[in-house]
mmCIF file of C-alpha atoms in Angstrom:
data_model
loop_
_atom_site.group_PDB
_atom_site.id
_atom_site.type_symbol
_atom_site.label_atom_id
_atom_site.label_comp_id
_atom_site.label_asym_id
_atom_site.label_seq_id
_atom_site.Cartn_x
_atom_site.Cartn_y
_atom_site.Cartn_z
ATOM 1 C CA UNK A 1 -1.421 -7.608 -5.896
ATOM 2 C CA UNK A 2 2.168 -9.002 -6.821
ATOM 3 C CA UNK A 3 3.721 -5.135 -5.699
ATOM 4 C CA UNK A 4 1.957 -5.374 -2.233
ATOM 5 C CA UNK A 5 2.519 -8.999 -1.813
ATOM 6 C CA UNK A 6 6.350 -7.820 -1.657
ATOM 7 C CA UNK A 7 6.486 -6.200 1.747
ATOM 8 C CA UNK A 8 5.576 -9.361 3.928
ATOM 9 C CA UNK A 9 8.721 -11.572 2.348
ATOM 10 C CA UNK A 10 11.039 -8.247 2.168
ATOM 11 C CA UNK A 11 10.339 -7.903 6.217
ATOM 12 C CA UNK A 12 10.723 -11.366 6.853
ATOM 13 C CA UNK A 13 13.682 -11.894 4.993
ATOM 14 C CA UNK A 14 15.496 -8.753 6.579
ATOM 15 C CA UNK A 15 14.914 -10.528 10.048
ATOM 16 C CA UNK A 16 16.287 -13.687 9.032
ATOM 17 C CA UNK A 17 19.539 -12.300 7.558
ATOM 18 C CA UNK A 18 20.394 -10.154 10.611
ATOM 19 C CA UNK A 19 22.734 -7.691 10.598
ATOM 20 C CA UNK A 20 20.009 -5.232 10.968
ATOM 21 C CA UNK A 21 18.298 -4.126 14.578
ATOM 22 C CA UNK A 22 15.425 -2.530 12.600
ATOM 23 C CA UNK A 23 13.445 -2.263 9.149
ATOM 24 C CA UNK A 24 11.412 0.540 7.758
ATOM 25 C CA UNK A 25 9.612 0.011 4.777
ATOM 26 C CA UNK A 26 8.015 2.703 2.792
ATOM 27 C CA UNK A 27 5.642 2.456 -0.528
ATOM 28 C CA UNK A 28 7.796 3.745 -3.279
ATOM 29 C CA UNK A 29 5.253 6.859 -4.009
ATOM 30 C CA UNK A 30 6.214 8.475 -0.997
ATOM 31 C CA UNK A 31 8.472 10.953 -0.078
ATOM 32 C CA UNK A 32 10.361 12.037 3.125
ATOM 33 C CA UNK A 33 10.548 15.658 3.861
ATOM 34 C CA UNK A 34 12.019 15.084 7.838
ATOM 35 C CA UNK A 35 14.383 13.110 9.577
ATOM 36 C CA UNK A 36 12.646 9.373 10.946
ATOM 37 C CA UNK A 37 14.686 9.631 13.973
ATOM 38 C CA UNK A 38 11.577 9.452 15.840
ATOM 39 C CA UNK A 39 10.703 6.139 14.921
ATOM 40 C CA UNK A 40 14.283 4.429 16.003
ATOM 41 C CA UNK A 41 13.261 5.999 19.369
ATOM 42 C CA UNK A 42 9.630 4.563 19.302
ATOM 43 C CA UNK A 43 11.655 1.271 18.153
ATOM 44 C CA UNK A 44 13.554 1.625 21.495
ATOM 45 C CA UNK A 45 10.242 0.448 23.668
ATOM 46 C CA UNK A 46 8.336 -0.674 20.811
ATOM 47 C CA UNK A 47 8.060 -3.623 18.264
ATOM 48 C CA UNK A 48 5.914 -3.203 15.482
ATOM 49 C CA UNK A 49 4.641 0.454 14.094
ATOM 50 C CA UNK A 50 1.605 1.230 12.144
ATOM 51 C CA UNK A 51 -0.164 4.036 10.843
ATOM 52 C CA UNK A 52 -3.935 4.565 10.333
ATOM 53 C CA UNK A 53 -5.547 6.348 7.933
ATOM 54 C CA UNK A 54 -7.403 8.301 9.841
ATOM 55 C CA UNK A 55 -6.266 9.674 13.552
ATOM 56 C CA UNK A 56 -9.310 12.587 13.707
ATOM 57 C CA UNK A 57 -12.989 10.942 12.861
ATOM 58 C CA UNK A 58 -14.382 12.902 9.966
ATOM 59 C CA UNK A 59 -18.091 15.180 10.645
ATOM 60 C CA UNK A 60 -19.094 15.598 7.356
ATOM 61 C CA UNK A 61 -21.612 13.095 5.529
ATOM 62 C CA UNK A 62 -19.246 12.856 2.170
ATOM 63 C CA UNK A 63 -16.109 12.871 3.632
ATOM 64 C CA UNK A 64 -16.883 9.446 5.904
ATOM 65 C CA UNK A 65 -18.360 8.095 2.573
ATOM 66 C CA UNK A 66 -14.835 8.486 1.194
ATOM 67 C CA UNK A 67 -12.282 8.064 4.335
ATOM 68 C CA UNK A 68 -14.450 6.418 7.008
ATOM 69 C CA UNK A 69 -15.743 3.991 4.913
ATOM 70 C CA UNK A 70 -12.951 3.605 2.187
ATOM 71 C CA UNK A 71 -10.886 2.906 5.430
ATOM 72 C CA UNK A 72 -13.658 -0.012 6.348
ATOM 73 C CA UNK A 73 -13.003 -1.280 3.178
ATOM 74 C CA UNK A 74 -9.577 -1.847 2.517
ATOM 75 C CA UNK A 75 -8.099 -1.614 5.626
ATOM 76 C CA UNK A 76 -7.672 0.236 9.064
ATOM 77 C CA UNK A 77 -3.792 0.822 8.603
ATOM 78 C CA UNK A 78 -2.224 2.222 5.495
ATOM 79 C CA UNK A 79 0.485 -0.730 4.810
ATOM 80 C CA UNK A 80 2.446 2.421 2.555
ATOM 81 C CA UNK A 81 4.793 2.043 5.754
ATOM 82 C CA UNK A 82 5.588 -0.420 8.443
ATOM 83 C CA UNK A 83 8.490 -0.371 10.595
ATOM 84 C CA UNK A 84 9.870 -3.310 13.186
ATOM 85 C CA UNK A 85 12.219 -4.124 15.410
ATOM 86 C CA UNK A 86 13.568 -7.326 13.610
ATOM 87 C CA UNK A 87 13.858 -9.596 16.708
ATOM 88 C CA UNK A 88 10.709 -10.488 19.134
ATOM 89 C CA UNK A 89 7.462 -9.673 18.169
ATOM 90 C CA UNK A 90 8.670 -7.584 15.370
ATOM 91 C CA UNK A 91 10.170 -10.802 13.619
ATOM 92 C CA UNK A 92 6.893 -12.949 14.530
ATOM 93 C CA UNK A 93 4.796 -10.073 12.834
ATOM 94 C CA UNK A 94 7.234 -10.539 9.642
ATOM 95 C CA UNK A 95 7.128 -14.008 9.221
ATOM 96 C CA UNK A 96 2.818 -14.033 9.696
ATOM 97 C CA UNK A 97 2.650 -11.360 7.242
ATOM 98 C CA UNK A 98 5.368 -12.903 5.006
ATOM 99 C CA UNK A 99 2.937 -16.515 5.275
ATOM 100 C CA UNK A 100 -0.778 -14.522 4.683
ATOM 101 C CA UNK A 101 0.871 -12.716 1.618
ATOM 102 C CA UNK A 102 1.965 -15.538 -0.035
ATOM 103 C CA UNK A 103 -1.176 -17.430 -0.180
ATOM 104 C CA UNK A 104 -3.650 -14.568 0.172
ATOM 105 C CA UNK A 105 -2.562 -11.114 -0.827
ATOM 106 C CA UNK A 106 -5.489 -10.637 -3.494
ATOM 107 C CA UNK A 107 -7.708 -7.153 -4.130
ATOM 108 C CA UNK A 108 -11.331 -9.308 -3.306
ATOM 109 C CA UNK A 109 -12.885 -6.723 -0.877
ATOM 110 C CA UNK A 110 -16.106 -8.737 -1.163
ATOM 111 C CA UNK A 111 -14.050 -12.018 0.544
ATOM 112 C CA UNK A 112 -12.710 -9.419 3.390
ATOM 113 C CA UNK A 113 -9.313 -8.894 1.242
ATOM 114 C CA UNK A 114 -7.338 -6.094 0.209
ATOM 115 C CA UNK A 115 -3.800 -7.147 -0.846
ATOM 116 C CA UNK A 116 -1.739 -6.886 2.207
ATOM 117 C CA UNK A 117 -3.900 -4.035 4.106
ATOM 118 C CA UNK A 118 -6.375 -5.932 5.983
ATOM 119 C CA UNK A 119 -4.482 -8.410 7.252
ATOM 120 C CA UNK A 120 -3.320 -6.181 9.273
ATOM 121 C CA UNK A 121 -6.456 -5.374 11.134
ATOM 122 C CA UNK A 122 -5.499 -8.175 13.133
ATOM 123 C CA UNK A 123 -1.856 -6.730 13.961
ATOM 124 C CA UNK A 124 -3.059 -5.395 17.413
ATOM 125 C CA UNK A 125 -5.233 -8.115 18.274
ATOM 126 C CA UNK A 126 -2.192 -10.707 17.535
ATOM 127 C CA UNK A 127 1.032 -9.091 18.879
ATOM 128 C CA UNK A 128 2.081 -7.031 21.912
ATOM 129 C CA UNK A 129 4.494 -4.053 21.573
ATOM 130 C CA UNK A 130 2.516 -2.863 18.465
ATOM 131 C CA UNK A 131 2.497 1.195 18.618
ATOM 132 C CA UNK A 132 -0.227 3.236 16.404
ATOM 133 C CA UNK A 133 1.673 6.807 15.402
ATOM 134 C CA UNK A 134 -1.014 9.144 15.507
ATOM 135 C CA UNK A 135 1.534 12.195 14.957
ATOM 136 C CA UNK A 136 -0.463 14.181 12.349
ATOM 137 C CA UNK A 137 3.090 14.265 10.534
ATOM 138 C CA UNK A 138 3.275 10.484 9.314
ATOM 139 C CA UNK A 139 1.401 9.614 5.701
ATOM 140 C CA UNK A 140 0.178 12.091 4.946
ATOM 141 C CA UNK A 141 -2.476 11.474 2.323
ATOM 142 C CA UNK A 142 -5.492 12.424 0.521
ATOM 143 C CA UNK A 143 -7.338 10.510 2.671
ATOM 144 C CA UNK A 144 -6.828 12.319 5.903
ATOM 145 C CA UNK A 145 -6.317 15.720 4.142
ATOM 146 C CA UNK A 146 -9.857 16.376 5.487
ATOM 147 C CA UNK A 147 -8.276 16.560 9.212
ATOM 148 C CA UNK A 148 -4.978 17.684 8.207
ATOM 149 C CA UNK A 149 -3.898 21.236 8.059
ATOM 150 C CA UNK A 150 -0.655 21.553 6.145
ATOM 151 C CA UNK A 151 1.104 25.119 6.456
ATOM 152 C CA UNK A 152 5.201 26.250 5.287
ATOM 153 C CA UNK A 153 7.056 28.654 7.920
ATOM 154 C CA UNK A 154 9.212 31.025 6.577
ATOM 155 C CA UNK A 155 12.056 28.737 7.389
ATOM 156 C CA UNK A 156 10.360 26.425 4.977
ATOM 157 C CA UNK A 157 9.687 23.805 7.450
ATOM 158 C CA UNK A 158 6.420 22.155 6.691
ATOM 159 C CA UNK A 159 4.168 21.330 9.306
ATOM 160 C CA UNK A 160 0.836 19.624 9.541
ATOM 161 C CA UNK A 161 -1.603 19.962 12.513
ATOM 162 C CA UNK A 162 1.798 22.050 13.444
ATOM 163 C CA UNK A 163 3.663 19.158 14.036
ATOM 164 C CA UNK A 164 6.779 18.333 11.323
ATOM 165 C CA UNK A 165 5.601 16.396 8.120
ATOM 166 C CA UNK A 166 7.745 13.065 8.204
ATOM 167 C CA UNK A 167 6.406 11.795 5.309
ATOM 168 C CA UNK A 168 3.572 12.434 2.182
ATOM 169 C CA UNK A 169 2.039 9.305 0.575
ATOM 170 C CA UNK A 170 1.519 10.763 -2.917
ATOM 171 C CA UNK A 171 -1.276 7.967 -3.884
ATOM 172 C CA UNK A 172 -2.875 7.492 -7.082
ATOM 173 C CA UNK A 173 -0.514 10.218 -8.709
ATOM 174 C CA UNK A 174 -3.292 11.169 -11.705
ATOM 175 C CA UNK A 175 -6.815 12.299 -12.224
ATOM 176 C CA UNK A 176 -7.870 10.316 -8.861
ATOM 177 C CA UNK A 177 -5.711 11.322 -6.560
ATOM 178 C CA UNK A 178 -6.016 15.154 -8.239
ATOM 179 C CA UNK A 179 -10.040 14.900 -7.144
ATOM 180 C CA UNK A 180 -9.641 13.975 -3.833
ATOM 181 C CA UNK A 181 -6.925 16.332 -2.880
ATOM 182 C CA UNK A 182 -8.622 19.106 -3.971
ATOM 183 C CA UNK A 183 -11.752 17.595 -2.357
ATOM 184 C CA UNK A 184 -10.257 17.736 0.839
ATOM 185 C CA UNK A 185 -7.462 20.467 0.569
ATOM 186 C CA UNK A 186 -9.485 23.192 -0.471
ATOM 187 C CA UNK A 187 -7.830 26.703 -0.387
ATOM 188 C CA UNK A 188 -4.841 24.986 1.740
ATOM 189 C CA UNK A 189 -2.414 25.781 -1.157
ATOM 190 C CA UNK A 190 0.694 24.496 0.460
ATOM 191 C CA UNK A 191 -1.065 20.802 -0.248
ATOM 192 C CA UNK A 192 -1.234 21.841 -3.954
ATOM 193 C CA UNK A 193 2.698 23.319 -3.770
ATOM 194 C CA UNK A 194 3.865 19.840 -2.293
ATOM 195 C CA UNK A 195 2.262 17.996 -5.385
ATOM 196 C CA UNK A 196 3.143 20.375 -7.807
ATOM 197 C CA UNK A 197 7.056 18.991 -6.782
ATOM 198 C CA UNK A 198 6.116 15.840 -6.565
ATOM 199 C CA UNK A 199 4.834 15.870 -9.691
ATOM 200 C CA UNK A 200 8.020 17.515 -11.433
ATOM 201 C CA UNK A 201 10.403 15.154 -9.806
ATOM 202 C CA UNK A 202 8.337 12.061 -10.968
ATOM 203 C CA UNK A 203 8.364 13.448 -14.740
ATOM 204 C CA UNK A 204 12.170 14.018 -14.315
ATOM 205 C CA UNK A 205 12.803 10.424 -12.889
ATOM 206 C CA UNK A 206 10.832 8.915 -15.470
ATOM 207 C CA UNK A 207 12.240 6.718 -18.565
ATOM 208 C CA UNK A 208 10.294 7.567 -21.571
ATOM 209 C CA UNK A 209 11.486 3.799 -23.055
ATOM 210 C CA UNK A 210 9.186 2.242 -20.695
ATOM 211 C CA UNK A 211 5.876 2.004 -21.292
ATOM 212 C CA UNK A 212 2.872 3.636 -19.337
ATOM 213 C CA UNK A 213 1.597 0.952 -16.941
ATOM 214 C CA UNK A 214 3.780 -1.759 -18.653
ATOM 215 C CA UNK A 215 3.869 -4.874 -16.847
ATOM 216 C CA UNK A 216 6.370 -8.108 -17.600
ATOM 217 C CA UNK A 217 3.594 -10.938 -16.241
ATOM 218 C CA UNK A 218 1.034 -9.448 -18.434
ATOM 219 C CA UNK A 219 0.833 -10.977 -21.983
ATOM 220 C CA UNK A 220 1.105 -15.043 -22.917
ATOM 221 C CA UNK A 221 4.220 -15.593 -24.898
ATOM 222 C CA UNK A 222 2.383 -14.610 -27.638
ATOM 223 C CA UNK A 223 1.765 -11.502 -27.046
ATOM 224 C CA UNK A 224 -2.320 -11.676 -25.826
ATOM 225 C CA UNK A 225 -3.067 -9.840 -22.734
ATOM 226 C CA UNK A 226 -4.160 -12.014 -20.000
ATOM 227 C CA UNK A 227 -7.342 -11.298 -18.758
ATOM 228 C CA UNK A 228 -8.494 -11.337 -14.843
ATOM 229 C CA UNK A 229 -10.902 -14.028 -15.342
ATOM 230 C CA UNK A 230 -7.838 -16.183 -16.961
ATOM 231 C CA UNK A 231 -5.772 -15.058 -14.297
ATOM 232 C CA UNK A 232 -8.334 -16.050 -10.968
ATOM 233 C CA UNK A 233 -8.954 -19.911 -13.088
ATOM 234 C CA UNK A 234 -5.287 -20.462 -12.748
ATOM 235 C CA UNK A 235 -4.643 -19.016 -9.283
ATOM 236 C CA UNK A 236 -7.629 -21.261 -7.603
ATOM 237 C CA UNK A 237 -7.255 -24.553 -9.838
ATOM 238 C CA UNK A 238 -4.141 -26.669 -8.618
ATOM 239 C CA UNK A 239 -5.257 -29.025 -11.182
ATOM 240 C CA UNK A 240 -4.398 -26.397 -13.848
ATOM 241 C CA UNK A 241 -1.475 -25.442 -12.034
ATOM 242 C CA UNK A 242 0.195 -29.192 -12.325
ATOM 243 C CA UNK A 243 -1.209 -29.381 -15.882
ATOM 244 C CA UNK A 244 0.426 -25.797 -17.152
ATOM 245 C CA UNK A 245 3.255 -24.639 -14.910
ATOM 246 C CA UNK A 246 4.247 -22.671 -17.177
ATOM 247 C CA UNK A 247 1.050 -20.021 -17.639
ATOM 248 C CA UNK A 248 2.645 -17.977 -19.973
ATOM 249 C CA UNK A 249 3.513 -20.743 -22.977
ATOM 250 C CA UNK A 250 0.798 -21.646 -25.057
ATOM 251 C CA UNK A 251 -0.624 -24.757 -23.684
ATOM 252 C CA UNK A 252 -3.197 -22.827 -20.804
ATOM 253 C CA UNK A 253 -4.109 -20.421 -23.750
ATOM 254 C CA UNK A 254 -4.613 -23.046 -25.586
ATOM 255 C CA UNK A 255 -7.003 -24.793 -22.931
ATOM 256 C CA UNK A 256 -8.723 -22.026 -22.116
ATOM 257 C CA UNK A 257 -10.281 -21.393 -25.481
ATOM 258 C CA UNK A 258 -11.001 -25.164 -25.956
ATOM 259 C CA UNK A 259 -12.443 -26.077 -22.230
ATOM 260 C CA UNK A 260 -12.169 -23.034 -20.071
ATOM 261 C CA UNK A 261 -15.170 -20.376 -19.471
ATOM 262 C CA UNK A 262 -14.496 -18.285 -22.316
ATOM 263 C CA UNK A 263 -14.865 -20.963 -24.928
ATOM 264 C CA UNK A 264 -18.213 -20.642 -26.811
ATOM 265 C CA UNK A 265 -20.610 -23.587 -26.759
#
């Protein structure tokens, strides 16, 4: 939640410092493999720039359960990349995207959010000069792999759907994002090439004195993990907000065992 509620502000506050005609943002597990000149054309006639996850509908039964649906779910645009002209509608987009992340960028698909994804469902409905890229060659994922041929020339340009891959959104770099790709990519080995660097140049940029999945925000002073529960009471309750402001000391802890839910009668 926190790393996705980043983009809206980062946006917004790019358009309010000017010096800057436009803004790309791109999740940091991606990787460019082509030029974006492109998109400062498209930025020429156009304001705001998404991408969907899906540009070809899928066929098969299990691979709309996954994409289709998963799509449904968490959003019609993957938010991995945005880009905007930071005057006009490109600046109103920032600051209403900047606003809804603030107050509501939370992972509560059952309450129609997903972090800052479906929020922008509403992107097309709310602004003009919005362009959807549906060049095969833009995020690239394991999501669309299903529709997405990837092949390497002998040049060594890579192309997908034979247009030039611009970018690959290496999601859920582990055992989930292994499944689906081989789900989808089947005997396309030039998918399974692209990871395999991927792969070697995240081990080699990676600091061994950090961690695994080590977060600042996610201990009390104390040390004790903070659970979700704890987390959602504080977040919704202004009244516990006033009476704690600072979550992490010991007096919410402290309250939670004596008064909260997880006391014991």
């Amino acid at each position: 939640e926190v790393c996705t509620a980043v983009k809206g502000p980062f946006l917004h506050q790019v358009c309010e410092a000017g010096g800057a005609d436009i803004a790309i943002y791109l999740d940091p597990d991606t990787a460019l493999f082509a030029p974006l000149d492109p998109l400062v054309a498209m930025l020429q006639r156009d304001d705001i720039l998404l991408t969907p996850h899906l540009i070809d509908p899928n066929e098969d039964p299990a691979a709309i359960l996954d994409n289709d649906l998963s799509a449904s779910r968490t959003g019609i645009f993957n938010l991995g990349f945005v880009a905007i002209r930071t005057t006009g509608e490109g600046a109103r987009f920032a600051r209403w995207w900047n606003d809804r992340l603030l107050a509501f960028c939370y992972d509560d698909i059952p309450n129609g959010l997903f972090v800052d994804q479906r929020w922008c469902d509403h992107v097309p409905a709310l602004f003009d000069r919005v362009k959807v890229i549906r060049d095969p060659g833009y995020n690239v994922a394991s999501w669309n792999l299903s529709k997405r041929k990837v092949a390497i020339t002998r040049q060594g340009e890579i192309l997908v759907n034979g247009a030039t891959l611009r970018f690959w959104h290496f999601t859920k770099l582990g055992p989930t994002g292994d499944v689906m790709t081989k789900r989808y990519a089947g005997d396309n080995f030039e998918v399974y090439e692209i990871w395999r660097w991927y792969k070697e140049a995240v081990a080699a940029a990676t600091d061994p004195a950090i961690p695994e999945r080590w977060w600042a925000y996610g201990q009390f002073d104390d040390g004790a993990a903070i659970s979700k529960p704890q987390r959602v009471l504080y977040r919704e309750r202004a009244d516990l907000q006033t009476a704690f402001p600072d979550p992490f000391a010991g007096g919410y802890q402290a309250w939670w065992k004596a008064e909260g839910p997880g006391r014991r009668g």
